[in-house]
Amino acid sequence: DVKVTQSSRYLVKRTGEKVFLECVQDMDHENMFWYRQDPGLGLRLIYFSYDVKMKEKGDIPEGYSVSREKKERFSLILESASTNQTSMYLCASSDRDRAIKPQHFGDGTRLSIL
Amino acid sequence: DQQVKQNSPSLSVQEGRISILNCDYTNSMFDYFLWYKKYPAEGPTFLISISSIKDKNEDGRFTVFLNKSAKHLSLHIVPSQPGDSAVYFCAASAYPSGTYKYIFGTGTRLKVLA
């Protein structure tokens, strides 16, 4: 089974802090994704990556950056945290070689910015 | 612009009856559709998918129907069980465009009453 692990389940940070959210997958997947989930808005894509050192903006990249130095690890960075970034953050991965494959999700990090 | 819409935020169904969850989309380039189920404090898990070359896909108690002319898909759960109580997200993808992005709907919270 695919395992996507997010380093923290709950995180509380202060406004202006630099925040790192880490995600690791164990299935050698090429594609990795960061979403945020907010009530009434569903899952919105922040950034995704097709390969090591590759990244592309999703639908709501403002205020975020990402890093993919190793295939199995995809980090989301909040450069200067703000209260409107309080949310549930979900990481996912998928296999690129097989044309149509579902994304596999981690259990999420609930981030509160005070 | 919400390309994938789930217009019913919630649905309640008696145990043993059919649950029907609906999803509409606007982009005719979408050619692959998925349903995910999400329990509280867990990441979404893949449930069932359908390619645009089909109009129905069945997996046990779960059936997804696709009506391309109406740009509408639905998920039928028969019979519904209390363990099916969760938030259900539909998602769409336009794979041949070269992207692996999914566009998610806002979710429908299903409650199955015992």
PDB file of C-alpha atoms in Angstrom:
ATOM      1  CA  ASP A   1       0.000   0.000   0.000  1.00  0.00           C
ATOM      2  CA  VAL A   2       1.078   3.544  -0.718  1.00  0.00           C
ATOM      3  CA  LYS A   3       2.081   5.443   2.366  1.00  0.00           C
ATOM      4  CA  VAL A   4       2.100   9.231   2.374  1.00  0.00           C
ATOM      5  CA  THR A   5       3.330  10.613   5.664  1.00  0.00           C
ATOM      6  CA  GLN A   6       2.972  14.191   6.802  1.00  0.00           C
ATOM      7  CA  SER A   7       5.358  15.115   9.584  1.00  0.00           C
ATOM      8  CA  SER A   8       2.856  16.822  11.886  1.00  0.00           C
ATOM      9  CA  ARG A   9      -0.848  16.261  12.498  1.00  0.00           C
ATOM     10  CA  TYR A  10      -1.293  19.561  14.337  1.00  0.00           C
ATOM     11  CA  LEU A  11       0.847  22.677  14.254  1.00  0.00           C
ATOM     12  CA  VAL A  12       0.451  26.075  15.891  1.00  0.00           C
ATOM     13  CA  LYS A  13       2.591  28.975  14.686  1.00  0.00           C
ATOM     14  CA  ARG A  14       2.641  32.742  15.017  1.00  0.00           C
ATOM     15  CA  THR A  15       2.037  35.388  12.391  1.00  0.00           C
ATOM     16  CA  GLY A  16       5.203  36.195  10.479  1.00  0.00           C
ATOM     17  CA  GLU A  17       6.955  32.912  11.208  1.00  0.00           C
ATOM     18  CA  LYS A  18       8.443  30.787   8.434  1.00  0.00           C
ATOM     19  CA  VAL A  19       6.656  27.453   8.504  1.00  0.00           C
ATOM     20  CA  PHE A  20       7.751  24.163   6.969  1.00  0.00           C
ATOM     21  CA  LEU A  21       5.348  21.300   6.264  1.00  0.00           C
ATOM     22  CA  GLU A  22       6.999  18.048   5.295  1.00  0.00           C
ATOM     23  CA  CYS A  23       5.635  15.149   3.262  1.00  0.00           C
ATOM     24  CA  VAL A  24       7.253  11.817   2.457  1.00  0.00           C
ATOM     25  CA  GLN A  25       5.948   9.038   0.215  1.00  0.00           C
ATOM     26  CA  ASP A  26       7.306   5.511   0.010  1.00  0.00           C
ATOM     27  CA  MET A  27       6.133   4.356  -3.428  1.00  0.00           C
ATOM     28  CA  ASP A  28       8.676   6.041  -5.699  1.00  0.00           C
ATOM     29  CA  HIS A  29       5.965   8.254  -7.190  1.00  0.00           C
ATOM     30  CA  GLU A  30       7.052  10.998  -9.557  1.00  0.00           C
ATOM     31  CA  ASN A  31       4.127  13.336  -8.864  1.00  0.00           C
ATOM     32  CA  MET A  32       3.546  15.077  -5.551  1.00  0.00           C
ATOM     33  CA  PHE A  33       0.955  17.684  -4.604  1.00  0.00           C
ATOM     34  CA  TRP A  34       0.068  20.110  -1.832  1.00  0.00           C
ATOM     35  CA  TYR A  35      -3.563  21.076  -1.213  1.00  0.00           C
ATOM     36  CA  ARG A  36      -5.394  23.019   1.389  1.00  0.00           C
ATOM     37  CA  GLN A  37      -8.886  22.124   2.496  1.00  0.00           C
ATOM     38  CA  ASP A  38     -11.250  24.788   3.813  1.00  0.00           C
ATOM     39  CA  PRO A  39     -14.962  24.497   4.657  1.00  0.00           C
ATOM     40  CA  GLY A  40     -17.143  25.194   1.646  1.00  0.00           C
ATOM     41  CA  LEU A  41     -14.137  25.440  -0.675  1.00  0.00           C
ATOM     42  CA  GLY A  42     -13.104  21.801  -1.029  1.00  0.00           C
ATOM     43  CA  LEU A  43      -9.519  20.906  -1.872  1.00  0.00           C
ATOM     44  CA  ARG A  44      -7.519  23.587  -3.639  1.00  0.00           C
ATOM     45  CA  LEU A  45      -4.150  22.891  -5.237  1.00  0.00           C
ATOM     46  CA  ILE A  46      -1.271  25.029  -3.987  1.00  0.00           C
ATOM     47  CA  TYR A  47       1.754  23.542  -5.794  1.00  0.00           C
ATOM     48  CA  PHE A  48       2.712  20.313  -7.464  1.00  0.00           C
ATOM     49  CA  SER A  49       5.846  18.638  -8.696  1.00  0.00           C
ATOM     50  CA  TYR A  50       6.471  16.187 -11.555  1.00  0.00           C
ATOM     51  CA  ASP A  51      10.006  15.302 -10.580  1.00  0.00           C
ATOM     52  CA  VAL A  52      12.921  16.198  -8.370  1.00  0.00           C
ATOM     53  CA  LYS A  53      13.623  19.931  -8.424  1.00  0.00           C
ATOM     54  CA  MET A  54      10.580  20.480 -10.642  1.00  0.00           C
ATOM     55  CA  LYS A  55       7.625  22.505  -9.388  1.00  0.00           C
ATOM     56  CA  GLU A  56       4.566  24.142 -10.814  1.00  0.00           C
ATOM     57  CA  LYS A  57       2.057  26.549  -9.349  1.00  0.00           C
ATOM     58  CA  GLY A  58      -1.408  25.323  -8.620  1.00  0.00           C
ATOM     59  CA  ASP A  59      -4.496  27.447  -8.201  1.00  0.00           C
ATOM     60  CA  ILE A  60      -3.539  29.307  -4.997  1.00  0.00           C
ATOM     61  CA  PRO A  61       0.278  29.586  -4.779  1.00  0.00           C
ATOM     62  CA  GLU A  62       0.445  33.059  -3.262  1.00  0.00           C
ATOM     63  CA  GLY A  63       2.256  33.108   0.064  1.00  0.00           C
ATOM     64  CA  TYR A  64       3.673  29.609  -0.409  1.00  0.00           C
ATOM     65  CA  SER A  65       6.754  27.998  -1.889  1.00  0.00           C
ATOM     66  CA  VAL A  66       7.851  24.369  -2.223  1.00  0.00           C
ATOM     67  CA  SER A  67      10.996  22.315  -2.312  1.00  0.00           C
ATOM     68  CA  ARG A  68      11.627  18.909  -3.836  1.00  0.00           C
ATOM     69  CA  GLU A  69      15.278  17.940  -3.394  1.00  0.00           C
ATOM     70  CA  LYS A  70      14.595  14.204  -3.196  1.00  0.00           C
ATOM     71  CA  LYS A  71      12.016  12.155  -5.040  1.00  0.00           C
ATOM     72  CA  GLU A  72      10.272  10.945  -1.914  1.00  0.00           C
ATOM     73  CA  ARG A  73      10.047  14.283  -0.103  1.00  0.00           C
ATOM     74  CA  PHE A  74       7.990  17.384  -0.928  1.00  0.00           C
ATOM     75  CA  SER A  75       8.049  20.354   1.422  1.00  0.00           C
ATOM     76  CA  LEU A  76       5.586  23.227   1.609  1.00  0.00           C
ATOM     77  CA  ILE A  77       6.928  26.515   2.956  1.00  0.00           C
ATOM     78  CA  LEU A  78       4.919  29.413   4.278  1.00  0.00           C
ATOM     79  CA  GLU A  79       7.398  32.251   3.872  1.00  0.00           C
ATOM     80  CA  SER A  80       5.715  34.564   6.381  1.00  0.00           C
ATOM     81  CA  ALA A  81       2.691  32.940   7.965  1.00  0.00           C
ATOM     82  CA  SER A  82      -0.559  34.868   8.104  1.00  0.00           C
ATOM     83  CA  THR A  83      -3.846  34.111   9.848  1.00  0.00           C
ATOM     84  CA  ASN A  84      -5.597  33.426   6.515  1.00  0.00           C
ATOM     85  CA  GLN A  85      -3.271  30.468   6.065  1.00  0.00           C
ATOM     86  CA  THR A  86      -4.905  28.669   8.978  1.00  0.00           C
ATOM     87  CA  SER A  87      -6.200  25.532   7.296  1.00  0.00           C
ATOM     88  CA  MET A  88      -5.926  21.772   6.811  1.00  0.00           C
ATOM     89  CA  TYR A  89      -2.997  20.985   4.522  1.00  0.00           C
ATOM     90  CA  LEU A  90      -2.977  17.749   2.551  1.00  0.00           C
ATOM     91  CA  CYS A  91      -0.110  16.175   0.662  1.00  0.00           C
ATOM     92  CA  ALA A  92      -0.654  13.627  -2.122  1.00  0.00           C
ATOM     93  CA  SER A  93       1.390  11.587  -4.539  1.00  0.00           C
ATOM     94  CA  SER A  94       0.694   9.666  -7.732  1.00  0.00           C
ATOM     95  CA  ASP A  95       2.449   7.452 -10.235  1.00  0.00           C
ATOM     96  CA  ARG A  96       3.284   9.123 -13.527  1.00  0.00           C
ATOM     97  CA  ASP A  97       4.168   6.043 -15.533  1.00  0.00           C
ATOM     98  CA  ARG A  98       0.655   4.692 -15.540  1.00  0.00           C
ATOM     99  CA  ALA A  99      -1.517   7.125 -17.415  1.00  0.00           C
ATOM    100  CA  ILE A 100      -4.490   7.246 -15.156  1.00  0.00           C
ATOM    101  CA  LYS A 101      -3.775   6.726 -11.492  1.00  0.00           C
ATOM    102  CA  PRO A 102      -5.478   8.150  -8.428  1.00  0.00           C
ATOM    103  CA  GLN A 103      -3.626  10.406  -6.056  1.00  0.00           C
ATOM    104  CA  HIS A 104      -2.875   9.008  -2.603  1.00  0.00           C
ATOM    105  CA  PHE A 105      -3.212  11.367   0.322  1.00  0.00           C
ATOM    106  CA  GLY A 106      -1.586  11.768   3.702  1.00  0.00           C
ATOM    107  CA  ASP A 107      -3.692  12.319   6.813  1.00  0.00           C
ATOM    108  CA  GLY A 108      -3.195  16.066   6.753  1.00  0.00           C
ATOM    109  CA  THR A 109      -1.656  18.753   8.932  1.00  0.00           C
ATOM    110  CA  ARG A 110      -4.019  21.083  10.708  1.00  0.00           C
ATOM    111  CA  LEU A 111      -2.150  24.373  10.875  1.00  0.00           C
ATOM    112  CA  SER A 112      -3.240  27.245  13.087  1.00  0.00           C
ATOM    113  CA  ILE A 113      -1.633  30.655  12.697  1.00  0.00           C
ATOM    114  CA  LEU A 114      -2.142  32.898  15.709  1.00  0.00           C
TER     115      LEU A 114
ATOM    116  CA  ASP B   1     -14.730  29.936 -11.553  1.00  0.00           C
ATOM    117  CA  GLN B   2     -15.716  26.602 -10.053  1.00  0.00           C
ATOM    118  CA  GLN B   3     -15.130  24.019 -12.771  1.00  0.00           C
ATOM    119  CA  VAL B   4     -16.355  21.132 -10.621  1.00  0.00           C
ATOM    120  CA  LYS B   5     -19.451  21.690  -8.519  1.00  0.00           C
ATOM    121  CA  GLN B   6     -21.158  19.682  -5.835  1.00  0.00           C
ATOM    122  CA  ASN B   7     -24.297  21.642  -5.183  1.00  0.00           C
ATOM    123  CA  SER B   8     -25.511  19.659  -2.191  1.00  0.00           C
ATOM    124  CA  PRO B   9     -23.347  20.333   0.863  1.00  0.00           C
ATOM    125  CA  SER B  10     -25.050  17.588   2.844  1.00  0.00           C
ATOM    126  CA  LEU B  11     -27.250  14.531   2.451  1.00  0.00           C
ATOM    127  CA  SER B  12     -28.955  12.245   4.974  1.00  0.00           C
ATOM    128  CA  VAL B  13     -30.073   8.725   4.078  1.00  0.00           C
ATOM    129  CA  GLN B  14     -31.515   5.822   6.034  1.00  0.00           C
ATOM    130  CA  GLU B  15     -29.358   2.733   6.423  1.00  0.00           C
ATOM    131  CA  GLY B  16     -30.083   0.217   3.673  1.00  0.00           C
ATOM    132  CA  ARG B  17     -31.391   2.812   1.220  1.00  0.00           C
ATOM    133  CA  ILE B  18     -29.637   4.264  -1.809  1.00  0.00           C
ATOM    134  CA  SER B  19     -27.370   7.300  -1.495  1.00  0.00           C
ATOM    135  CA  ILE B  20     -26.963   9.419  -4.622  1.00  0.00           C
ATOM    136  CA  LEU B  21     -24.267  12.074  -4.677  1.00  0.00           C
ATOM    137  CA  ASN B  22     -24.103  14.451  -7.611  1.00  0.00           C
ATOM    138  CA  CYS B  23     -21.370  16.401  -9.326  1.00  0.00           C
ATOM    139  CA  ASP B  24     -21.434  18.808 -12.277  1.00  0.00           C
ATOM    140  CA  TYR B  25     -18.534  20.090 -14.328  1.00  0.00           C
ATOM    141  CA  THR B  26     -18.095  22.810 -16.903  1.00  0.00           C
ATOM    142  CA  ASN B  27     -14.861  21.930 -18.736  1.00  0.00           C
ATOM    143  CA  SER B  28     -15.516  19.618 -21.700  1.00  0.00           C
ATOM    144  CA  MET B  29     -11.785  18.727 -21.751  1.00  0.00           C
ATOM    145  CA  PHE B  30     -12.131  16.689 -18.564  1.00  0.00           C
ATOM    146  CA  ASP B  31     -11.808  13.023 -19.429  1.00  0.00           C
ATOM    147  CA  TYR B  32     -11.245  11.248 -16.145  1.00  0.00           C
ATOM    148  CA  PHE B  33     -13.345  11.519 -13.013  1.00  0.00           C
ATOM    149  CA  LEU B  34     -12.869  10.211  -9.509  1.00  0.00           C
ATOM    150  CA  TRP B  35     -14.684  10.047  -6.202  1.00  0.00           C
ATOM    151  CA  TYR B  36     -12.876  10.301  -2.878  1.00  0.00           C
ATOM    152  CA  LYS B  37     -14.191   9.685   0.612  1.00  0.00           C
ATOM    153  CA  LYS B  38     -12.888  11.595   3.606  1.00  0.00           C
ATOM    154  CA  TYR B  39     -13.367  10.833   7.295  1.00  0.00           C
ATOM    155  CA  PRO B  40     -12.603  13.523   9.886  1.00  0.00           C
ATOM    156  CA  ALA B  41      -8.896  13.804  10.775  1.00  0.00           C
ATOM    157  CA  GLU B  42      -7.917  11.538   7.861  1.00  0.00           C
ATOM    158  CA  GLY B  43      -6.805  12.206   4.322  1.00  0.00           C
ATOM    159  CA  PRO B  44      -9.150  11.519   1.400  1.00  0.00           C
ATOM    160  CA  THR B  45      -9.151   7.944   0.159  1.00  0.00           C
ATOM    161  CA  PHE B  46      -9.803   6.951  -3.423  1.00  0.00           C
ATOM    162  CA  LEU B  47     -13.163   5.278  -3.948  1.00  0.00           C
ATOM    163  CA  ILE B  48     -13.940   4.806  -7.633  1.00  0.00           C
ATOM    164  CA  SER B  49     -13.140   6.382 -10.985  1.00  0.00           C
ATOM    165  CA  ILE B  50     -14.510   6.541 -14.515  1.00  0.00           C
ATOM    166  CA  SER B  51     -13.008   7.392 -17.853  1.00  0.00           C
ATOM    167  CA  SER B  52     -14.935   9.536 -20.308  1.00  0.00           C
ATOM    168  CA  ILE B  53     -15.136   6.629 -22.740  1.00  0.00           C
ATOM    169  CA  LYS B  54     -17.512   4.892 -20.329  1.00  0.00           C
ATOM    170  CA  ASP B  55     -20.852   5.874 -18.876  1.00  0.00           C
ATOM    171  CA  LYS B  56     -20.860   3.553 -15.883  1.00  0.00           C
ATOM    172  CA  ASN B  57     -18.359   1.915 -13.568  1.00  0.00           C
ATOM    173  CA  GLU B  58     -19.277  -0.383 -10.719  1.00  0.00           C
ATOM    174  CA  ASP B  59     -17.301  -1.607  -7.711  1.00  0.00           C
ATOM    175  CA  GLY B  60     -19.277  -3.513  -5.134  1.00  0.00           C
ATOM    176  CA  ARG B  61     -21.817  -1.220  -3.512  1.00  0.00           C
ATOM    177  CA  PHE B  62     -20.474   1.817  -5.392  1.00  0.00           C
ATOM    178  CA  THR B  63     -21.442   2.805  -8.938  1.00  0.00           C
ATOM    179  CA  VAL B  64     -20.441   5.945 -10.766  1.00  0.00           C
ATOM    180  CA  PHE B  65     -22.492   7.194 -13.720  1.00  0.00           C
ATOM    181  CA  LEU B  66     -21.236   9.710 -16.257  1.00  0.00           C
ATOM    182  CA  ASN B  67     -23.478  11.767 -18.533  1.00  0.00           C
ATOM    183  CA  LYS B  68     -21.115  13.662 -20.818  1.00  0.00           C
ATOM    184  CA  SER B  69     -23.796  15.570 -22.688  1.00  0.00           C
ATOM    185  CA  ALA B  70     -25.078  16.968 -19.396  1.00  0.00           C
ATOM    186  CA  LYS B  71     -21.564  17.247 -17.910  1.00  0.00           C
ATOM    187  CA  HIS B  72     -22.833  15.416 -14.873  1.00  0.00           C
ATOM    188  CA  LEU B  73     -21.657  12.483 -12.818  1.00  0.00           C
ATOM    189  CA  SER B  74     -23.199  10.748  -9.866  1.00  0.00           C
ATOM    190  CA  LEU B  75     -22.125   8.258  -7.233  1.00  0.00           C
ATOM    191  CA  HIS B  76     -24.664   5.645  -6.102  1.00  0.00           C
ATOM    192  CA  ILE B  77     -24.133   3.729  -2.882  1.00  0.00           C
ATOM    193  CA  VAL B  78     -26.413   0.730  -2.445  1.00  0.00           C
ATOM    194  CA  PRO B  79     -27.156  -0.272   0.242  1.00  0.00           C
ATOM    195  CA  SER B  80     -25.948   2.604   2.378  1.00  0.00           C
ATOM    196  CA  GLN B  81     -24.260   1.727   5.655  1.00  0.00           C
ATOM    197  CA  PRO B  82     -23.465   3.857   8.722  1.00  0.00           C
ATOM    198  CA  GLY B  83     -19.743   3.484   7.940  1.00  0.00           C
ATOM    199  CA  ASP B  84     -20.350   5.339   4.686  1.00  0.00           C
ATOM    200  CA  SER B  85     -20.943   8.529   6.657  1.00  0.00           C
ATOM    201  CA  ALA B  86     -18.170  10.830   5.437  1.00  0.00           C
ATOM    202  CA  VAL B  87     -17.491  13.764   3.137  1.00  0.00           C
ATOM    203  CA  TYR B  88     -17.394  12.775  -0.540  1.00  0.00           C
ATOM    204  CA  PHE B  89     -15.404  14.758  -3.083  1.00  0.00           C
ATOM    205  CA  CYS B  90     -15.623  14.395  -6.821  1.00  0.00           C
ATOM    206  CA  ALA B  91     -12.586  15.309  -8.896  1.00  0.00           C
ATOM    207  CA  ALA B  92     -11.883  15.731 -12.591  1.00  0.00           C
ATOM    208  CA  SER B  93      -8.757  15.620 -14.696  1.00  0.00           C
ATOM    209  CA  ALA B  94      -7.794  16.452 -18.278  1.00  0.00           C
ATOM    210  CA  TYR B  95      -4.903  14.013 -18.584  1.00  0.00           C
ATOM    211  CA  PRO B  96      -4.189  14.299 -22.314  1.00  0.00           C
ATOM    212  CA  SER B  97      -3.447  17.958 -21.790  1.00  0.00           C
ATOM    213  CA  GLY B  98      -0.255  16.793 -20.130  1.00  0.00           C
ATOM    214  CA  THR B  99      -1.114  17.728 -16.614  1.00  0.00           C
ATOM    215  CA  TYR B 100      -1.756  15.445 -13.694  1.00  0.00           C
ATOM    216  CA  LYS B 101      -3.837  17.985 -11.864  1.00  0.00           C
ATOM    217  CA  TYR B 102      -7.202  17.165 -10.430  1.00  0.00           C
ATOM    218  CA  ILE B 103      -9.889  19.769  -9.897  1.00  0.00           C
ATOM    219  CA  PHE B 104     -11.927  18.928  -6.810  1.00  0.00           C
ATOM    220  CA  GLY B 105     -15.489  19.814  -5.955  1.00  0.00           C
ATOM    221  CA  THR B 106     -16.433  21.350  -2.615  1.00  0.00           C
ATOM    222  CA  GLY B 107     -17.666  18.060  -1.137  1.00  0.00           C
ATOM    223  CA  THR B 108     -20.944  16.564   0.084  1.00  0.00           C
ATOM    224  CA  ARG B 109     -21.278  15.391   3.661  1.00  0.00           C
ATOM    225  CA  LEU B 110     -23.212  12.120   3.722  1.00  0.00           C
ATOM    226  CA  LYS B 111     -24.852  10.954   6.917  1.00  0.00           C
ATOM    227  CA  VAL B 112     -26.287   7.446   6.962  1.00  0.00           C
ATOM    228  CA  LEU B 113     -28.806   7.052   9.741  1.00  0.00           C
ATOM    229  CA  ALA B 114     -29.043   3.715  11.546  1.00  0.00           C
TER     230      ALA B 114
END
